[in-house]
CSV table of C-alpha atoms in Angstrom, one decimal:
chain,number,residue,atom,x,y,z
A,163,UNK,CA,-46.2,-19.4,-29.3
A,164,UNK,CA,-45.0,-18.8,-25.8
A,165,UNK,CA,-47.2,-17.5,-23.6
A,166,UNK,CA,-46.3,-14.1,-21.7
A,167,UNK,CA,-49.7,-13.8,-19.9
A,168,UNK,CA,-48.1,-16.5,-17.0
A,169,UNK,CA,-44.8,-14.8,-17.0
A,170,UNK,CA,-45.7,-11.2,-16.0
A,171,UNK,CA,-45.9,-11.0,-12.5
A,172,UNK,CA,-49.0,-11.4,-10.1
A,173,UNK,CA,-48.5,-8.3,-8.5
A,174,UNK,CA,-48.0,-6.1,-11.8
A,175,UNK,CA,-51.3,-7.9,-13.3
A,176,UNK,CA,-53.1,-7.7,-10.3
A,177,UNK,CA,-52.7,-4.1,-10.3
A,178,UNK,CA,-52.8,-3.4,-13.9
A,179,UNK,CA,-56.7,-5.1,-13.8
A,180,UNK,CA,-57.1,-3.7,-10.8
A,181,UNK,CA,-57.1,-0.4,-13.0
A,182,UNK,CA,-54.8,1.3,-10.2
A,183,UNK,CA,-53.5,4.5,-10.9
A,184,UNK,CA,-50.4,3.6,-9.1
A,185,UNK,CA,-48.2,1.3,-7.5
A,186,UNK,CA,-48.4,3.8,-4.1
A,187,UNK,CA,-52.2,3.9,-4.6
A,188,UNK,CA,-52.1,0.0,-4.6
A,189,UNK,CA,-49.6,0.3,-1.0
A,190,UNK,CA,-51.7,2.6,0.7
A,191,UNK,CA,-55.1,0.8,-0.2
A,192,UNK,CA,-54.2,-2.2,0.4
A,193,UNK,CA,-51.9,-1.4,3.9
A,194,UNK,CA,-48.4,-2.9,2.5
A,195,UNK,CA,-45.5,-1.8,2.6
A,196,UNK,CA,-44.1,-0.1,-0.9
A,197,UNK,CA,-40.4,-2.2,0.2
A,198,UNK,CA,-42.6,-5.3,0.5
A,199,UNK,CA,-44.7,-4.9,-2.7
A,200,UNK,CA,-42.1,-3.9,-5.0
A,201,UNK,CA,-40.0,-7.2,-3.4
A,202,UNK,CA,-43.2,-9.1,-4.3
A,203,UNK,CA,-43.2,-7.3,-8.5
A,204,UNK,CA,-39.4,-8.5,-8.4
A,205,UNK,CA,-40.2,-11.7,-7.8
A,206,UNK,CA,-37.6,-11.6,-4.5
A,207,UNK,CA,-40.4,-13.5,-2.4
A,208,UNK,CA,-43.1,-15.2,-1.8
A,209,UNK,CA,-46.6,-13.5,-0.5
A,210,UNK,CA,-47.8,-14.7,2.9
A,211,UNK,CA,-51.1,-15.6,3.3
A,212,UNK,CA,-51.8,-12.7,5.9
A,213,UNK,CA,-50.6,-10.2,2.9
A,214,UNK,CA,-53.2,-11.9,0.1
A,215,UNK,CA,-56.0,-11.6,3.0
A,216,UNK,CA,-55.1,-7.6,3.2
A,217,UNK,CA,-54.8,-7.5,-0.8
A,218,UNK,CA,-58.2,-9.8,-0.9
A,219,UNK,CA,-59.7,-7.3,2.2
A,220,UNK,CA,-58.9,-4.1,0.5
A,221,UNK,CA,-60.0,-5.1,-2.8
A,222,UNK,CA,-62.6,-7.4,-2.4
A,223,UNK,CA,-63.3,-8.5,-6.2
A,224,UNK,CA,-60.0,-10.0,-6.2
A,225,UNK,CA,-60.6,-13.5,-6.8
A,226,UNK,CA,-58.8,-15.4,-3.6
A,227,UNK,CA,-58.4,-18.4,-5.3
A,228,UNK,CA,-56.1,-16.9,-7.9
A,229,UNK,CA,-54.9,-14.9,-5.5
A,230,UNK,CA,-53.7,-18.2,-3.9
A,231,UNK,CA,-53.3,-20.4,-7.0
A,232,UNK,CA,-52.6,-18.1,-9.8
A,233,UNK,CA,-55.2,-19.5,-11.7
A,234,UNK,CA,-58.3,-18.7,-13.0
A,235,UNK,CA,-59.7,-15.2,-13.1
A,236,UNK,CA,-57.7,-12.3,-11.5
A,237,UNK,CA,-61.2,-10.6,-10.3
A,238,UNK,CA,-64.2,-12.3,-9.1
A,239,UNK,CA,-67.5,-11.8,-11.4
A,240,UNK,CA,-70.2,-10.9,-9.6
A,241,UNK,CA,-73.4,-12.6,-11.2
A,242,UNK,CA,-76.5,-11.0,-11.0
A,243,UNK,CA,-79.5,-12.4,-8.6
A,244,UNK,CA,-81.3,-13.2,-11.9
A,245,UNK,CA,-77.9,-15.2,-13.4
């Protein structure tokens, strides 16, 4: 069985558990640029690490480390003081 969970796109699965209503939304949260983000969701290049810092600054239960790596968790779980 192949596994299309790797082969979507970070951006597209960032967003999508990101529960964003929209690719714009995502843009103007975040501070990209919609021609740099949908260059991203095709693949055409490669995020620099000053974009993942705006991505991880705007929507801070993004987990960095995937965010860097691609894996692990999309979103960071926040663990109670009691956990």
């Amino acid at each position: 069985m192949v596994n299309t969970e790797n082969k979507r796109n970070w951006l597209k699965r960032l967003i999508e558990e990101l529960e964003m209503p929209s690719t714009a939304e995502f843009c103007r949260k975040a501070g990209l640029n919609r021609g740099l983000v949908d260059k991203l969701m095709a693949d055409a290049h490669s995020p620099r690490m000053d974009t993942l810092e705006k991505i991880k600054k705007a929507f801070p239960q993004t987990n960095m480390n995937w965010l860097v790596s691609r894996k692990g968790e999309v979103l960071d779980t926040e663990l109670d003081e009691e956990e």
